[in-house]
Amino acid sequence: MKKNIILMGPPGAGKGTLAKQLKNYYNLVHISTGDMFRDAIKAGTELGKLAKGYIDHGDLVPDEVTIGIVKERLSQKDCEGGFLLDGFPRTLPQAEALSLLTKEINRPIDTVVNLDCDEKELVRRISGRRVCKTCGAPYHIDTMKPKVDGVCDLCGGPLYQRADDNEEALKVRLSHYVNQTKPLLDYYEKAGLLRNFNSLRGSEQVFDEVKEFLEK
Ligand code: AMP
């Protein structure tokens, strides 16, 4: 079973949703750099203060900061049984640092699961996305509505729209994706680790396809 996994794909492709499904099913550690930054912002830490300006504009947080927090998290004991990297790496220096780190701690990446999605659908998904403030569960105002308006089905927490889920920040995020992150697909293809999935098929079907692939 492949258990050390990188999830890749543009913003809105469904990495977070897939990560939550896989985490619950296989009991893997979910490492989302975006969530780590948002938690730090909520807690008002130095990291949060530094990250906020970048995130609100859709820009990438500097590599040395991002690499630092992933190094610390991935080295912890609970990642021994497998992990899902969601939103990392996003740049070549991050991918290179990750290769070195996974060698150092002897937790090699087993596979890179890439979610393909066209741009029109990404914009639709992101502009209607809502997230639970308490547990992070994802919703959509048209296609994944909660039972009670504005309230999380899972924990009762309030739903909100991420500050960077607006048209302007999304444009910036997509351009960073195309220029800096998409080239990593080549990097992982050459390493023989890349596997593509069509995220337009819907989250349940993608989950089933990925499960089958991981267990092969
Ligand atoms: P996400 O939740 O993955 O969409 O990430 C939200 C934001 O956090 C991104 O738009 C970036 O500003 C920042 N971020 C998350 N992961 C990274 C990363 N690997 N490198 C740089 N910035 C990141």
Coordinates of N, CA, C and O in Angstrom, one line a residue, residues 7-103:
L7 N -0.3 15.2 -2.6 CA -1.5 15.5 -3.3 C -1.2 16.8 -4.1 O -0.9 17.8 -3.5
M8 N -1.4 16.8 -5.4 CA -1.1 18.0 -6.2 C -2.3 18.4 -7.0 O -3.3 17.5 -7.2
G9 N -2.3 19.6 -7.5 CA -3.4 20.1 -8.3 C -3.7 21.5 -8.0 O -3.3 22.0 -7.0
P10 N -4.3 22.3 -8.9 CA -4.6 23.7 -8.7 C -5.5 24.0 -7.6 O -6.2 23.0 -7.1
P11 N -5.6 25.2 -7.1 CA -6.5 25.5 -6.0 C -7.9 25.2 -6.5 O -8.3 25.6 -7.6
G12 N -8.7 24.5 -5.7 CA -10.1 24.2 -6.1 C -10.2 22.8 -6.7 O -11.3 22.4 -7.0
A13 N -9.1 22.1 -7.0 CA -9.2 20.8 -7.6 C -9.8 19.8 -6.7 O -10.2 18.7 -7.2
G14 N -9.7 20.0 -5.4 CA -10.3 19.0 -4.5 C -9.3 18.3 -3.6 O -9.6 17.2 -3.1
K15 N -8.1 18.9 -3.5 CA -7.1 18.2 -2.7 C -7.5 18.1 -1.2 O -7.3 17.0 -0.6
G16 N -8.1 19.2 -0.7 CA -8.5 19.1 0.7 C -9.6 18.1 1.0 O -9.5 17.4 2.0
T17 N -10.5 18.0 0.1 CA -11.6 17.1 0.2 C -11.1 15.6 0.2 O -11.4 14.8 1.0
L18 N -10.2 15.4 -0.8 CA -9.7 14.0 -1.0 C -8.8 13.7 0.2 O -8.8 12.6 0.7
A19 N -8.0 14.7 0.7 CA -7.1 14.4 1.9 C -8.0 14.0 3.1 O -7.6 13.1 3.8
K20 N -9.1 14.7 3.3 CA -9.9 14.3 4.4 C -10.5 12.9 4.3 O -10.5 12.1 5.2
Q21 N -10.9 12.6 3.1 CA -11.5 11.2 2.8 C -10.4 10.2 3.1 O -10.6 9.2 3.8
L22 N -9.2 10.4 2.6 CA -8.1 9.4 2.7 C -7.6 9.3 4.1 O -7.3 8.2 4.6
K23 N -7.6 10.4 4.8 CA -7.1 10.5 6.2 C -8.1 9.6 7.0 O -7.6 8.8 7.9
N24 N -9.3 9.8 6.9 CA -10.3 9.1 7.7 C -10.3 7.6 7.3 O -10.4 6.7 8.2
Y25 N -10.1 7.3 6.1 CA -10.2 5.9 5.6 C -8.9 5.1 6.0 O -9.0 3.9 6.4
Y26 N -7.8 5.7 5.9 CA -6.5 5.0 6.1 C -5.8 5.4 7.3 O -4.7 4.9 7.6
N27 N -6.3 6.4 8.1 CA -5.7 6.9 9.3 C -4.3 7.5 9.0 O -3.3 7.2 9.7
L28 N -4.2 8.2 7.9 CA -2.9 8.9 7.6 C -2.9 10.3 8.2 O -3.9 10.9 8.5
V29 N -1.7 10.8 8.4 CA -1.6 12.2 8.9 C -1.7 13.2 7.8 O -1.1 13.0 6.7
H30 N -2.6 14.1 7.9 CA -2.9 15.1 6.9 C -2.1 16.4 7.2 O -2.3 17.0 8.2
I31 N -1.2 16.7 6.3 CA -0.3 17.8 6.5 C -0.7 18.9 5.4 O -0.3 18.7 4.2
S32 N -1.5 19.9 5.8 CA -1.9 20.9 4.9 C -1.1 22.2 5.3 O -1.4 22.7 6.4
T33 N -0.2 22.7 4.4 CA 0.5 23.9 4.8 C -0.5 25.1 4.9 O -0.3 25.9 5.8
G34 N -1.5 25.1 4.0 CA -2.5 26.2 4.1 C -3.2 26.2 5.4 O -3.4 27.2 6.1
D35 N -3.6 25.0 5.9 CA -4.3 24.9 7.2 C -3.3 25.3 8.3 O -3.7 26.0 9.3
M36 N -2.0 24.9 8.2 CA -1.0 25.3 9.3 C -0.9 26.8 9.3 O -0.8 27.4 10.4
F37 N -0.9 27.4 8.2 CA -0.8 28.9 8.2 C -2.0 29.5 8.7 O -2.0 30.5 9.5
R38 N -3.2 29.0 8.3 CA -4.5 29.6 8.8 C -4.6 29.4 10.3 O -5.0 30.3 11.0
D39 N -4.1 28.3 10.9 CA -4.1 28.1 12.3 C -3.2 29.1 13.0 O -3.6 29.6 14.1
A40 N -2.1 29.3 12.4 CA -1.1 30.2 13.0 C -1.7 31.7 13.0 O -1.5 32.4 13.9
I41 N -2.4 32.0 11.9 CA -3.0 33.3 11.8 C -4.1 33.5 12.9 O -4.1 34.5 13.7
K42 N -4.9 32.4 13.1 CA -5.9 32.4 14.1 C -5.3 32.6 15.5 O -5.8 33.3 16.4
A43 N -4.2 31.9 15.7 CA -3.5 31.9 17.1 C -2.7 33.2 17.3 O -2.2 33.4 18.4
G44 N -2.5 34.0 16.2 CA -1.8 35.2 16.3 C -0.3 35.1 16.6 O 0.3 35.9 17.2
T45 N 0.3 34.0 16.1 CA 1.7 33.7 16.3 C 2.5 34.6 15.3 O 2.0 35.1 14.4
E46 N 3.9 34.5 15.6 CA 4.8 35.3 14.6 C 4.6 34.7 13.2 O 4.6 35.4 12.2
L47 N 4.5 33.4 13.1 CA 4.4 32.7 11.8 C 3.1 33.2 11.1 O 3.1 33.6 10.0
G48 N 2.0 33.3 11.9 CA 0.8 33.8 11.4 C 0.8 35.2 10.9 O 0.3 35.5 9.8
K49 N 1.5 36.0 11.6 CA 1.6 37.5 11.2 C 2.4 37.6 9.9 O 2.1 38.4 9.1
L50 N 3.4 36.8 9.8 CA 4.3 36.8 8.6 C 3.5 36.3 7.4 O 3.5 36.9 6.3
A51 N 2.7 35.2 7.6 CA 2.1 34.5 6.5 C 0.8 35.3 6.0 O 0.5 35.3 4.8
K52 N 0.2 36.0 6.9 CA -1.1 36.6 6.5 C -1.1 37.5 5.3 O -1.9 37.4 4.4
G53 N -0.1 38.4 5.2 CA 0.0 39.3 4.1 C 0.1 38.6 2.8 O -0.5 38.9 1.8
Y54 N 0.9 37.5 2.7 CA 1.1 36.8 1.5 C -0.2 36.1 1.1 O -0.7 36.1 0.0
I55 N -0.8 35.4 2.1 CA -2.0 34.6 1.9 C -3.1 35.4 1.4 O -3.8 35.1 0.4
D56 N -3.4 36.5 2.0 CA -4.5 37.4 1.7 C -4.4 37.9 0.2 O -5.4 38.1 -0.4
H57 N -3.2 38.0 -0.3 CA -3.1 38.5 -1.7 C -3.0 37.3 -2.6 O -2.8 37.5 -3.9
G58 N -3.0 36.1 -2.1 CA -2.8 34.9 -3.0 C -1.4 34.6 -3.3 O -1.1 33.7 -4.2
D59 N -0.5 35.3 -2.7 CA 1.0 35.0 -2.9 C 1.5 33.8 -2.1 O 0.9 33.5 -1.1
L60 N 2.6 33.3 -2.6 CA 3.2 32.2 -1.8 C 4.0 32.7 -0.6 O 4.7 33.7 -0.8
V61 N 3.9 32.0 0.5 CA 4.8 32.3 1.6 C 6.2 31.9 1.2 O 6.4 30.9 0.5
P62 N 7.2 32.6 1.7 CA 8.6 32.3 1.2 C 9.0 30.9 1.5 O 8.6 30.3 2.6
D63 N 9.8 30.3 0.6 CA 10.2 28.9 0.7 C 10.8 28.5 2.1 O 10.4 27.5 2.6
E64 N 11.7 29.4 2.6 CA 12.4 28.9 3.8 C 11.5 28.8 4.9 O 11.6 27.9 5.8
V65 N 10.5 29.6 5.0 CA 9.5 29.5 6.1 C 8.6 28.2 5.9 O 8.5 27.4 6.8
T66 N 8.2 28.0 4.7 CA 7.3 26.9 4.4 C 8.0 25.6 4.6 O 7.5 24.6 5.2
I67 N 9.2 25.5 4.1 CA 10.0 24.3 4.2 C 10.3 24.0 5.7 O 10.2 22.9 6.1
G68 N 10.6 25.0 6.4 CA 10.8 24.9 7.9 C 9.7 24.2 8.6 O 9.9 23.3 9.4
I69 N 8.4 24.7 8.4 CA 7.3 24.1 9.1 C 7.0 22.6 8.7 O 6.6 21.8 9.5
V70 N 7.3 22.4 7.4 CA 7.0 21.0 6.9 C 8.1 20.0 7.5 O 7.8 18.9 7.9
K71 N 9.3 20.5 7.5 CA 10.4 19.7 8.1 C 10.0 19.2 9.5 O 10.2 18.1 9.9
E72 N 9.6 20.2 10.3 CA 9.3 20.0 11.7 C 8.1 19.0 11.8 O 8.2 18.0 12.6
R73 N 7.1 19.2 11.0 CA 5.9 18.3 11.1 C 6.2 16.9 10.6 O 5.8 15.9 11.2
L74 N 6.8 16.8 9.5 CA 7.1 15.5 8.9 C 8.0 14.6 9.7 O 8.0 13.4 9.5
S75 N 8.8 15.3 10.5 CA 9.8 14.5 11.3 C 9.1 13.9 12.5 O 9.8 13.1 13.2
Q76 N 7.9 14.3 12.8 CA 7.3 13.8 14.1 C 6.9 12.3 13.9 O 6.6 11.8 12.9
K77 N 6.8 11.7 15.1 CA 6.6 10.3 15.2 C 5.3 9.8 14.5 O 5.3 8.7 13.8
D78 N 4.3 10.6 14.6 CA 3.0 10.1 14.1 C 3.0 10.0 12.6 O 2.1 9.3 12.0
C79 N 4.0 10.5 11.9 CA 4.0 10.4 10.4 C 4.6 9.1 10.0 O 4.6 8.8 8.8
E80 N 5.1 8.3 10.9 CA 5.7 7.0 10.6 C 4.8 6.1 9.8 O 5.2 5.4 9.0
G81 N 3.5 6.2 10.2 CA 2.5 5.3 9.6 C 2.0 5.8 8.2 O 1.1 5.1 7.6
G82 N 2.4 6.9 7.7 CA 2.0 7.4 6.5 C 1.4 8.8 6.6 O 0.9 9.2 7.6
F83 N 1.6 9.6 5.5 CA 1.2 11.0 5.5 C 0.7 11.5 4.2 O 1.0 10.9 3.1
L84 N -0.2 12.5 4.2 CA -0.7 13.1 3.0 C -0.2 14.6 3.0 O -0.5 15.3 3.9
L85 N 0.6 14.9 2.0 CA 1.1 16.3 1.9 C 0.1 17.0 1.0 O -0.1 16.6 -0.2
D86 N -0.6 18.0 1.5 CA -1.6 18.7 0.7 C -1.2 20.2 0.6 O -1.2 20.9 1.6
G87 N -0.9 20.6 -0.6 CA -0.4 22.0 -0.8 C 1.0 22.2 -0.6 O 1.5 23.4 -0.6
F88 N 1.8 21.2 -0.5 CA 3.3 21.2 -0.4 C 3.8 20.0 -1.1 O 3.3 18.9 -0.9
P89 N 4.8 20.1 -2.0 CA 5.5 21.3 -2.4 C 4.8 22.1 -3.5 O 4.0 21.6 -4.2
R90 N 5.1 23.4 -3.5 CA 4.5 24.3 -4.5 C 5.5 24.9 -5.4 O 5.2 25.6 -6.4
T91 N 6.8 24.8 -5.1 CA 7.9 25.3 -5.9 C 9.0 24.3 -6.0 O 9.1 23.3 -5.2
L92 N 9.9 24.5 -7.0 CA 11.0 23.6 -7.2 C 11.9 23.5 -5.9 O 12.2 22.4 -5.5
P93 N 12.3 24.6 -5.3 CA 13.1 24.5 -4.1 C 12.4 23.7 -3.0 O 13.1 23.0 -2.3
Q94 N 11.1 23.8 -2.9 CA 10.4 23.0 -1.9 C 10.4 21.6 -2.2 O 10.6 20.7 -1.3
A95 N 10.3 21.2 -3.5 CA 10.3 19.8 -3.9 C 11.7 19.2 -3.7 O 11.9 18.1 -3.2
E96 N 12.8 20.0 -3.9 CA 14.1 19.5 -3.7 C 14.4 19.4 -2.2 O 15.0 18.4 -1.8
A97 N 13.9 20.3 -1.4 CA 14.1 20.2 0.0 C 13.4 19.0 0.5 O 13.9 18.3 1.4
L98 N 12.2 18.7 0.0 CA 11.4 17.6 0.4 C 12.1 16.2 0.1 O 12.1 15.3 0.9
S99 N 12.7 16.2 -1.1 CA 13.5 15.0 -1.5 C 14.6 14.7 -0.5 O 14.8 13.6 0.0
L100 N 15.3 15.7 -0.1 CA 16.4 15.6 0.8 C 15.9 15.1 2.2 O 16.4 14.2 2.8
L101 N 14.8 15.8 2.6 CA 14.3 15.5 3.9 C 13.8 14.1 4.0 O 14.1 13.4 5.0
T102 N 13.0 13.6 3.0 CA 12.4 12.3 3.1 C 13.5 11.2 3.1 O 13.4 10.2 3.7
K103 N 14.7 11.5 2.4 CA 15.8 10.6 2.5 C 16.4 10.6 3.9 O 16.6 9.5 4.5

